[in-house]
Amino acid sequence: MIVWLSKSESKSDSREPAVSRTPQQIFETYLYAGAMTRNADALAETFAADGVFEAPLMPAGATFPRRLVGRDAIRSAMAAYYE
């Protein structure tokens, strides 16, 4: 995965790739944000803007969401769930 810095984040005018996190680091961030701190903003930031959160084993009508599409949907639904 390559993450590009915007001009405001970059020290030069050319687009430079940023050092990305390893899959292990992303997973650890996800676990910490969700299970440990219940921080919906931090959890949503572990997903791409169009990322998909799925919990297919949750029964229909459960409080925990089964499928969320997009970082904003993940953020708002998980914030509501964490309350």
Short mmCIF file of C-alpha atoms in Angstrom, two decimals:
data_model
loop_
_atom_site.label_atom_id
_atom_site.label_comp_id
_atom_site.label_asym_id
_atom_site.label_seq_id
_atom_site.Cartn_x
_atom_site.Cartn_y
_atom_site.Cartn_z
CA MET A 1 0.00 0.00 0.00
CA ILE A 2 1.35 3.43 -0.90
CA VAL A 3 -0.02 6.52 0.78
CA TRP A 4 0.54 9.84 -0.99
CA LEU A 5 1.09 13.00 0.98
CA SER A 6 -0.79 16.10 -0.01
CA LYS A 7 1.17 19.26 -0.76
CA SER A 8 0.40 20.57 2.71
CA GLU A 9 1.88 17.41 4.24
CA SER A 10 4.85 17.17 1.88
CA LYS A 11 7.99 19.29 2.22
CA SER A 12 8.50 19.45 -1.53
CA ASP A 13 6.21 20.22 -4.44
CA SER A 14 6.39 16.69 -5.88
CA ARG A 15 4.16 13.94 -4.59
CA GLU A 16 6.17 11.62 -2.36
CA PRO A 17 5.04 8.24 -1.10
CA ALA A 18 4.64 8.11 2.68
CA VAL A 19 5.81 5.14 4.66
CA SER A 20 2.76 2.99 5.22
CA ARG A 21 1.99 0.84 8.20
CA THR A 22 2.37 -2.92 8.13
CA PRO A 23 -0.70 -5.16 8.19
CA GLN A 24 0.23 -6.09 11.77
CA GLN A 25 0.25 -2.42 12.82
CA ILE A 26 -3.11 -1.80 11.13
CA PHE A 27 -4.61 -4.83 12.88
CA GLU A 28 -3.24 -3.75 16.26
CA THR A 29 -4.63 -0.23 15.75
CA TYR A 30 -8.00 -1.73 14.79
CA LEU A 31 -8.09 -3.90 17.93
CA TYR A 32 -7.02 -1.08 20.21
CA ALA A 33 -9.53 1.38 18.73
CA GLY A 34 -12.44 -1.06 18.80
CA ALA A 35 -12.06 -3.56 21.60
CA MET A 36 -9.84 -1.66 24.01
CA THR A 37 -10.87 2.00 23.82
CA ARG A 38 -14.16 1.82 21.89
CA ASN A 39 -13.10 4.87 19.88
CA ALA A 40 -15.34 5.01 16.79
CA ASP A 41 -13.25 7.75 15.12
CA ALA A 42 -10.00 5.81 15.49
CA LEU A 43 -11.71 2.61 14.38
CA ALA A 44 -13.14 4.25 11.25
CA GLU A 45 -9.71 5.65 10.36
CA THR A 46 -8.34 2.11 10.03
CA PHE A 47 -10.60 1.68 6.99
CA ALA A 48 -10.26 3.17 3.52
CA ALA A 49 -12.80 5.88 2.66
CA ASP A 50 -14.88 3.25 0.85
CA GLY A 51 -14.01 0.38 3.21
CA VAL A 52 -16.49 -2.29 4.23
CA PHE A 53 -17.05 -3.50 7.79
CA GLU A 54 -18.76 -6.90 7.93
CA ALA A 55 -19.86 -9.08 10.82
CA PRO A 56 -21.73 -11.81 8.93
CA LEU A 57 -22.34 -14.05 11.95
CA MET A 58 -24.44 -11.45 13.76
CA PRO A 59 -28.12 -12.38 13.70
CA ALA A 60 -30.56 -10.14 11.88
CA GLY A 61 -31.84 -7.41 14.14
CA ALA A 62 -28.80 -7.51 16.45
CA THR A 63 -27.57 -4.25 17.95
CA PHE A 64 -24.12 -4.80 16.50
CA PRO A 65 -24.10 -3.85 12.78
CA ARG A 66 -23.74 -6.64 10.23
CA ARG A 67 -22.48 -4.59 7.28
CA LEU A 68 -21.35 -0.99 6.97
CA VAL A 69 -20.00 0.62 3.80
CA GLY A 70 -17.78 3.68 3.93
CA ARG A 71 -15.71 5.28 6.68
CA ASP A 72 -18.49 7.73 7.63
CA ALA A 73 -21.05 4.93 8.02
CA ILE A 74 -18.60 2.90 10.09
CA ARG A 75 -17.83 5.90 12.30
CA SER A 76 -21.46 6.82 13.00
CA ALA A 77 -22.78 3.28 13.48
CA MET A 78 -19.95 2.25 15.78
CA ALA A 79 -20.27 5.46 17.82
CA ALA A 80 -23.96 4.67 18.30
CA TYR A 81 -23.14 1.07 19.22
CA TYR A 82 -20.47 2.10 21.71
CA GLU A 83 -22.93 4.38 23.55
#
